[in-house]
Amino acid sequence: MTSGTGRRGPYRISVPSRSDPALRTLVEGVGGPLGRRADPGRISPGWFTVERTLILMTVCSAVLAVVVKNPCRIHGWSSPDYFYRACYSDWTELYQSRGLGEGVLPFITPGALFEYPVLLGLLASGTAVLVELLAGGADAAAASRLYFDVNAVLLSGVWILTVLATLRLAGRRPWDAAVLATAPVVILAGTINWDLWAVLLATLGMLAFARDRPVLAGILWGLGAAVKLYPVLLLGAVLVLAIRSGRYRPFVGALAGALAAWLAVNLPFLLRDPAGWGYFLTFSETRDAGFSSAWYVYNALARQAGVATLPPGAINAGAAVLFVLACAGIAVLALRAQRRPRLAQVALLVVGAFVLCNKVYSPQYALWLVPLVALAVPRWRVVLVWQSVQILHWAAVWLYLGGMTSGGPAANNLGLGTYSWAVLAHMLSTAYVMAVVVREILVPPVDVVRRIGIDDPQGGPFDGTPDRFTLRRRAFSPRMQAGAGFAGGASGSAARIGLQDRRAPDARPDGRR
């Protein structure tokens, strides 16, 4: 595989420890930036190729993810202890409370109710069956621990595959996948629920689309939506780029694939048990605002102040209206920008808007954004700021829930006021990442991905194509823009940004020529 995936041909590998100012400073204590004698394309890395190094980094992170949950593995999962120990996991909670350990299998056992989509329920059921085969007659505590361990092992494999897919999507910037391989939010929140399975399917779908296979991309996104809803939102990003490029066939193919895959998974269970299948929709519609959403904070503060709160119906309508308005704004931005945005940029804005507007937010929802951040805005300063705030929120939510469930002394708990500030901070950090992406869409020369004439490594059928419809008076093709200095040409800022990247020859992501 060559180091670049754009239609202009191969490009040399970007080395973040040299090109990224924040990372260059951080690595000074561990040997400094990559030197000339380890230059990709000139010196063979031997066994430590980019792929193998990232796999090792992911394995180390996966071990840390289990270590974080080890207090519960040793002492058991029980409320409120798993909040104070910050080792809560839906896996064991659902295993104990939904009868998975007693042979009740979501979407398989007649009459079983499960508040998640079908494919996630089948994952929960499949791992429960595997635990039953492995555990035999083990007691409930041992079975719960084994259920967590089995899911953690499977998640490690999913994590590695997602990192490798992100590496392939990154084109000439394979090291950007290290954002996902070492992400603290994945280490801390990856073992809460099965969200990383949806992240894998969403990322594989983007890889298929980047390789001009929109139908396969749609199939993967449809399967992802059968785990968690968010992968289907990527179709919105494809639609906006289809409108601007005038190429609608990729969107139609992806939409058809997504519908076919989603129906293939859901229709049999809908026909077999309509009530059980529809419980997820009913539960989502009628539930109150979830913890850490802006809607929850408003209701909690309103309740404390003695004023009227918002009922679930009003929250549903408000969240839908805000998200639609946000999507309309993103579409206008993409159609008015001087240069067509990259697919990862639009996808990040759409998913980020959904996260901010939705009436439910859990710490693991940050996982949805990690690969998109790595592809859309691979700047380590931005990544570290965002993830640092997410870590603070992750700690705050457990202390707040511990106080709600324990009734213990206030000194040991986090009050609503401090918790509300933590929620606001996590929302502002996500908005900050989105603002950086908006700036890079409006000012293409500052986009580090688009140096040396690259258009859209993840764009697939849209990569390098001219515009057919915009909301500007004059549209520019990517090739015209490259000649005008938008991708590392004439402008001083673009020339400075791309100087380091033009010095070395082309290289493969594994470091060989």
XYZ file of C-alpha atoms in Angstrom:
513
model
C 0.000 0.000 0.000
C 1.378 3.421 -0.904
C 1.508 6.173 1.615
C -1.121 8.321 -0.094
C -4.639 7.386 -1.190
C -5.596 10.503 -3.148
C -6.090 10.561 -6.906
C -2.909 12.569 -7.411
C -0.718 9.585 -6.626
C 1.520 8.532 -3.725
C 2.767 10.929 -1.044
C 5.380 10.561 1.646
C 4.339 9.728 5.196
C 3.780 12.636 7.557
C 5.645 12.318 10.851
C 3.606 14.051 13.594
C 6.503 14.191 16.062
C 8.222 16.521 13.584
C 5.293 18.347 12.012
C 2.952 18.823 14.991
C 4.198 21.568 17.369
C 2.392 20.211 20.441
C 3.560 16.628 19.928
C 7.100 17.731 19.104
C 7.278 19.379 22.525
C 5.746 16.399 24.321
C 8.165 13.835 22.872
C 11.264 15.761 23.953
C 11.319 13.771 27.203
C 11.262 10.397 25.413
C 13.922 10.905 22.797
C 12.564 13.774 20.742
C 11.046 13.800 17.241
C 11.759 11.070 14.725
C 15.263 11.640 13.428
C 16.924 11.406 10.039
C 18.214 7.901 10.685
C 14.666 6.680 11.210
C 13.264 8.598 8.223
C 10.361 6.745 6.543
C 11.371 5.732 3.035
C 15.101 5.971 3.728
C 15.707 3.709 6.702
C 13.765 0.468 7.138
C 12.029 0.276 10.541
C 12.608 -3.474 10.699
C 9.922 -5.293 12.651
C 8.412 -2.091 14.116
C 6.291 -0.983 11.189
C 3.581 1.617 11.725
C 0.868 -1.047 11.849
C 2.678 -3.240 14.373
C 3.607 -0.291 16.555
C 0.011 0.919 16.646
C -1.205 -2.592 17.466
C 1.219 -2.740 20.416
C 0.041 0.670 21.591
C -3.584 -0.471 21.367
C -2.883 -3.668 23.300
C -1.223 -1.654 26.079
C -4.214 0.683 26.174
C -6.614 -2.277 26.304
C -4.712 -3.679 29.294
C -5.026 -0.303 31.027
C -8.764 -0.328 30.282
C -9.106 -3.581 32.232
C -6.882 -2.283 35.035
C -9.264 0.671 35.474
C -12.092 -1.805 36.074
C -10.027 -4.131 38.258
C -11.405 -2.825 41.593
C -14.821 -4.088 40.524
C -13.376 -7.301 39.161
C -11.913 -7.980 42.612
C -14.680 -6.667 44.873
C -17.688 -7.142 42.614
C -20.061 -4.812 40.781
C -22.541 -3.305 43.235
C -24.056 0.136 43.756
C -22.803 2.622 44.888
C -19.331 1.083 45.166
C -18.833 0.829 41.411
C -19.463 4.570 41.145
C -16.973 5.537 43.840
C -14.417 3.121 42.398
C -15.115 4.516 38.905
C -15.422 1.021 37.474
C -19.079 0.889 36.492
C -19.936 -1.179 33.385
C -23.264 -1.763 31.664
C -22.023 -5.229 30.758
C -22.204 -6.617 34.260
C -25.185 -4.482 35.246
C -27.251 -5.830 32.340
C -25.947 -9.350 32.921
C -27.267 -9.228 36.469
C -30.445 -7.167 36.055
C -31.775 -8.411 32.698
C -31.448 -12.096 33.475
C -28.625 -12.812 31.028
C -26.962 -14.952 33.648
C -30.186 -16.915 34.043
C -30.634 -17.769 30.392
C -32.809 -14.805 29.348
C -31.446 -13.752 25.960
C -32.538 -10.408 24.433
C -34.402 -10.747 21.112
C -34.176 -14.550 21.394
C -36.145 -15.388 24.536
C -39.850 -14.606 23.880
C -41.080 -11.639 25.897
C -37.594 -10.464 26.928
C -37.315 -6.659 26.902
C -34.059 -4.908 26.105
C -33.543 -1.156 25.784
C -30.959 -1.365 22.987
C -31.072 -2.083 19.230
C -31.202 -5.617 17.875
C -27.582 -6.257 16.957
C -26.377 -4.999 20.332
C -28.884 -7.318 22.005
C -27.530 -10.217 19.977
C -23.993 -9.312 21.064
C -25.128 -9.349 24.678
C -26.868 -12.676 24.134
C -23.950 -14.266 22.309
C -21.441 -13.380 25.011
C -23.878 -14.640 27.672
C -24.090 -18.009 25.907
C -20.290 -18.135 25.659
C -19.970 -17.405 29.381
C -22.447 -20.150 30.170
C -20.330 -22.596 28.186
C -17.113 -21.458 29.887
C -18.386 -20.894 33.426
C -20.503 -23.997 33.848
C -21.927 -23.902 37.362
C -19.961 -20.883 38.608
C -21.579 -18.580 41.156
C -23.149 -15.279 40.118
C -20.139 -13.129 41.036
C -17.703 -15.310 39.100
C -20.046 -15.462 36.115
C -20.407 -11.670 36.079
C -16.640 -11.264 36.173
C -16.234 -13.742 33.329
C -18.921 -11.920 31.337
C -16.943 -8.707 31.700
C -13.669 -10.444 30.787
C -15.097 -12.045 27.646
C -16.491 -8.726 26.452
C -13.208 -6.981 27.290
C -11.228 -9.469 25.187
C -13.622 -9.072 22.258
C -13.469 -5.304 22.621
C -9.670 -5.401 22.438
C -9.912 -7.071 19.036
C -12.536 -4.551 17.919
C -10.303 -1.713 19.090
C -7.322 -3.029 17.112
C -9.410 -3.409 13.947
C -10.744 0.124 14.354
C -7.214 1.486 14.723
C -6.084 -0.340 11.574
C -9.108 0.938 9.642
C -8.333 4.484 10.814
C -4.718 4.007 9.720
C -5.873 3.016 6.225
C -8.229 5.994 6.084
C -5.529 8.449 7.134
C -3.598 8.015 3.878
C -0.221 9.697 4.137
C -0.796 10.371 7.854
C -1.001 6.805 9.289
C 0.362 7.920 12.658
C -2.840 9.893 13.235
C -4.401 6.546 14.170
C -2.351 6.810 17.389
C -5.012 9.264 18.558
C -7.382 6.289 18.732
C -4.801 3.717 19.847
C -3.881 5.739 22.941
C -7.128 7.629 23.586
C -7.737 8.060 27.339
C -11.489 8.255 26.717
C -11.398 4.780 25.155
C -9.286 3.451 28.028
C -11.722 4.850 30.595
C -15.069 4.488 28.819
C -14.552 1.741 26.244
C -15.606 -1.012 28.642
C -18.821 0.694 29.765
C -20.955 -0.537 26.868
C -20.704 -2.028 23.375
C -20.318 1.336 21.603
C -16.908 0.457 20.176
C -18.583 -2.199 18.006
C -20.620 0.562 16.357
C -17.465 2.666 16.043
C -15.740 -0.206 14.219
C -18.610 -0.619 11.755
C -18.803 3.135 11.160
C -15.047 3.331 10.522
C -15.018 0.270 8.246
C -17.885 1.855 6.337
C -15.822 5.001 5.829
C -12.915 2.854 4.626
C -15.174 1.092 2.121
C -16.455 4.454 0.895
C -12.904 5.781 0.576
C -12.180 2.800 -1.667
C -15.123 3.610 -3.969
C -17.432 0.919 -2.591
C -20.451 2.950 -1.435
C -22.863 0.004 -1.277
C -20.556 -1.897 1.066
C -20.121 1.294 3.083
C -23.879 1.571 3.440
C -24.155 -2.060 4.515
C -21.589 -1.499 7.254
C -23.302 1.708 8.385
C -26.648 -0.088 8.442
C -25.175 -2.819 10.633
C -23.632 -0.141 12.836
C -27.038 1.500 13.244
C -28.339 -1.855 14.457
C -25.818 -1.550 17.318
C -26.052 2.197 18.024
C -27.866 4.759 15.912
C -25.035 7.132 15.132
C -23.308 5.376 12.141
C -26.315 6.110 9.939
C -25.632 9.826 10.456
C -22.628 9.467 8.154
C -25.093 9.232 5.271
C -25.898 12.878 5.928
C -22.278 13.829 5.317
C -22.276 11.816 2.087
C -25.484 13.544 0.948
C -24.022 17.040 1.424
C -20.907 16.161 -0.573
C -23.048 14.485 -3.238
C -25.034 17.701 -3.671
C -21.892 19.792 -4.003
C -20.151 17.421 -6.421
C -23.306 16.548 -8.370
C -22.521 12.836 -7.961
C -25.589 11.257 -6.399
C -24.958 7.629 -7.278
C -22.561 7.042 -4.316
C -25.174 8.390 -1.902
C -27.972 6.296 -3.424
C -25.790 3.183 -3.262
C -24.815 3.825 0.346
C -28.421 4.550 1.331
C -29.655 1.370 -0.357
C -26.957 -0.702 1.343
C -27.742 0.792 4.753
C -31.492 0.149 4.420
C -30.929 -3.395 3.193
C -28.543 -4.278 6.022
C -30.700 -2.666 8.707
C -33.840 -4.415 7.487
C -32.050 -7.756 7.172
C -31.092 -7.556 10.848
C -34.302 -6.044 12.223
C -37.168 -7.391 10.115
C -37.038 -11.013 11.351
C -37.237 -9.897 14.979
C -39.916 -7.325 14.221
C -42.116 -9.986 12.649
C -41.377 -12.518 15.373
C -41.923 -10.285 18.431
C -43.155 -6.748 17.603
C -43.458 -5.744 21.270
C -39.952 -6.879 22.146
C -38.476 -5.307 19.026
C -40.261 -1.985 19.600
C -39.319 -1.697 23.269
C -36.113 0.145 22.399
C -38.062 2.805 20.490
C -40.695 3.127 23.198
C -38.082 3.328 25.934
C -36.103 5.991 24.057
C -39.219 8.074 23.378
C -40.666 8.019 26.881
C -37.516 8.176 29.013
C -36.499 11.364 30.784
C -33.384 13.272 29.828
C -30.269 11.209 30.433
C -27.405 12.143 32.725
C -24.818 14.595 31.360
C -27.077 16.028 28.678
C -27.948 19.718 28.688
C -31.603 18.711 29.036
C -30.896 16.802 32.237
C -28.974 19.701 33.748
C -31.798 22.104 32.954
C -34.423 19.835 34.516
C -32.297 19.165 37.583
C -31.626 22.866 38.163
C -35.276 23.725 37.474
C -36.399 21.098 39.956
C -34.021 22.488 42.528
C -35.307 26.025 41.918
C -38.931 24.917 42.072
C -39.814 25.890 38.487
C -41.430 23.843 35.724
C -39.388 21.065 34.141
C -39.520 19.803 30.563
C -41.482 16.557 29.977
C -40.017 13.849 27.696
C -42.207 14.896 24.769
C -40.962 18.479 24.873
C -37.356 17.329 25.186
C -37.755 14.984 22.201
C -39.159 17.806 20.082
C -36.551 20.303 21.238
C -33.660 17.928 20.609
C -34.994 17.081 17.131
C -35.459 20.734 16.169
C -31.996 21.716 17.381
C -30.372 18.828 15.534
C -32.213 19.615 12.303
C -31.159 23.255 12.561
C -27.570 22.205 13.232
C -27.593 19.906 10.185
C -29.007 22.709 8.053
C -26.197 24.972 9.219
C -23.594 22.302 8.438
C -25.069 21.851 4.957
C -24.942 25.594 4.286
C -21.352 25.710 5.527
C -20.335 22.819 3.277
C -22.062 24.305 0.239
C -20.753 27.840 0.783
C -17.147 26.952 1.651
C -14.588 28.016 -0.941
C -13.405 24.432 -1.196
C -15.476 21.291 -0.718
C -14.958 19.989 2.856
C -13.504 16.570 3.465
C -15.891 13.729 4.342
C -14.370 13.296 7.818
C -14.855 16.985 8.556
C -18.557 16.977 7.687
C -19.075 13.648 9.487
C -17.487 15.022 12.658
C -19.729 18.082 12.594
C -22.887 15.979 12.097
C -22.067 13.435 14.806
C -20.860 16.171 17.149
C -24.118 18.077 16.667
C -26.072 14.915 17.451
C -24.072 14.373 20.637
C -24.658 17.943 21.812
C -28.365 18.087 20.930
C -29.409 14.609 22.035
C -31.377 14.178 25.253
C -29.095 11.314 26.346
C -25.354 11.465 26.819
C -23.125 8.836 28.408
C -19.334 8.983 28.856
C -18.884 6.282 26.202
C -20.510 8.495 23.547
C -17.155 10.271 23.260
C -15.913 7.081 21.579
C -18.027 7.925 18.539
C -15.937 11.014 17.920
C -12.396 9.688 18.457
C -11.746 8.231 14.944
C -13.475 11.230 13.362
C -11.286 13.623 15.360
C -8.179 11.678 14.282
C -9.206 12.003 10.628
C -10.846 15.442 10.595
C -8.568 17.494 12.854
C -5.357 15.551 13.640
C -3.854 18.255 15.816
C -2.531 16.938 19.112
C -3.176 20.168 21.016
C -6.855 19.999 20.042
C -7.005 16.276 20.832
C -5.404 16.665 24.256
C -7.616 19.588 25.273
C -10.771 17.714 24.263
C -9.801 14.435 25.883
C -8.613 16.106 29.096
C -12.021 17.697 29.586
C -13.738 14.403 28.760
C -11.678 12.719 31.481
C -12.805 15.313 34.007
C -16.417 14.753 33.025
C -15.945 10.972 33.263
C -14.778 11.350 36.869
C -17.496 13.879 37.715
C -20.394 11.728 36.549
C -19.383 8.800 38.780
C -19.018 10.986 41.864
C -22.382 12.579 41.147
C -24.108 9.211 40.654
C -22.388 7.876 43.764
C -23.915 10.671 45.782
C -27.359 10.111 44.282
C -27.382 6.408 45.065
C -25.565 6.297 48.397
C -27.131 9.078 50.410
C -23.780 9.429 52.131
C -22.065 12.571 53.489
C -21.911 15.501 51.088
C -18.139 15.670 51.572
C -17.827 12.323 49.749
C -20.049 13.262 46.833
C -20.270 15.735 43.978
C -23.169 18.164 44.095
C -25.403 19.259 41.251
C -23.635 22.600 40.893
C -20.150 21.190 40.286
C -21.555 18.385 38.169
C -23.405 20.919 35.990
C -20.134 22.747 35.373
C -18.533 19.436 34.344
C -21.353 18.790 31.861
C -20.984 22.298 30.456
C -17.227 21.771 30.118
C -17.586 18.524 28.174
C -20.081 20.195 25.832
C -17.822 23.202 25.309
C -14.827 20.954 24.613
C -16.752 19.142 21.883
C -17.939 22.488 20.502
C -14.291 23.634 20.522
C -13.242 20.686 18.339
C -16.114 21.416 15.980
C -15.123 25.101 15.835
C -11.580 24.144 14.816
C -13.012 21.980 12.036
C -15.244 24.840 10.869
C -12.231 27.149 10.748
C -10.256 24.665 8.648
C -13.206 24.275 6.280
C -13.378 28.048 5.832
C -9.583 28.466 5.583
C -8.287 25.403 3.658
C -4.567 26.331 3.860
C -4.550 25.630 7.617
C -5.896 22.088 7.124
C -2.883 19.848 7.828
C -4.381 16.947 5.858
C -4.577 18.917 2.614
C -0.931 19.725 2.209
C 0.892 19.184 -1.105
C -2.248 19.158 -3.219
C -4.256 16.427 -1.464
C -8.039 16.773 -1.720
C -9.916 14.213 0.425
C -8.284 10.911 1.484
C -11.648 9.650 2.801
C -13.742 11.080 -0.062
C -13.708 8.029 -2.320
C -15.859 8.899 -5.373
C -15.793 12.585 -4.369
C -12.004 12.835 -4.106
C -10.622 15.240 -6.700
C -13.931 15.866 -8.461
C -15.036 19.383 -9.485
C -17.999 21.121 -7.900
C -21.377 21.084 -9.629
C -23.461 23.045 -7.123
C -22.479 25.528 -4.447
C -24.026 28.507 -2.694
C -21.126 30.661 -3.881
C -21.028 32.710 -7.054
C -18.009 30.881 -8.365
C -16.966 27.308 -7.673
C -13.389 26.080 -7.729
C -12.201 22.571 -8.538
C -9.638 20.984 -6.197
C -7.018 21.139 -8.962
C -7.597 24.860 -9.558
C -7.392 25.473 -5.816
C -4.151 23.522 -5.523
C -2.647 25.703 -8.236
C -3.869 28.819 -6.459
C -2.103 27.908 -3.241
C -4.954 26.338 -1.248
C -3.072 23.069 -0.723
C 0.469 24.088 0.026
C 1.258 26.298 -2.990
C 1.677 30.035 -3.233
C 0.395 31.362 0.075
C 3.014 31.962 2.722
C 1.167 30.096 5.471
C 0.503 27.095 3.256
C 4.083 27.050 2.058
C 5.371 27.079 5.634
C 2.946 24.324 6.641
C 3.944 22.054 3.775
C 7.710 22.713 3.805
C 8.612 19.766 6.035
C 6.419 17.387 4.035
C 8.111 18.099 0.691
C 11.659 17.361 1.795
C 11.601 13.568 1.826
C 10.680 11.052 -0.895
C 7.543 8.960 -1.014
C 7.281 6.156 1.500
C 5.011 3.348 2.507
C 3.156 3.410 5.855
C 5.310 0.518 7.009
C 8.398 2.691 6.580
C 9.718 0.942 3.439
C 10.175 2.454 0.003
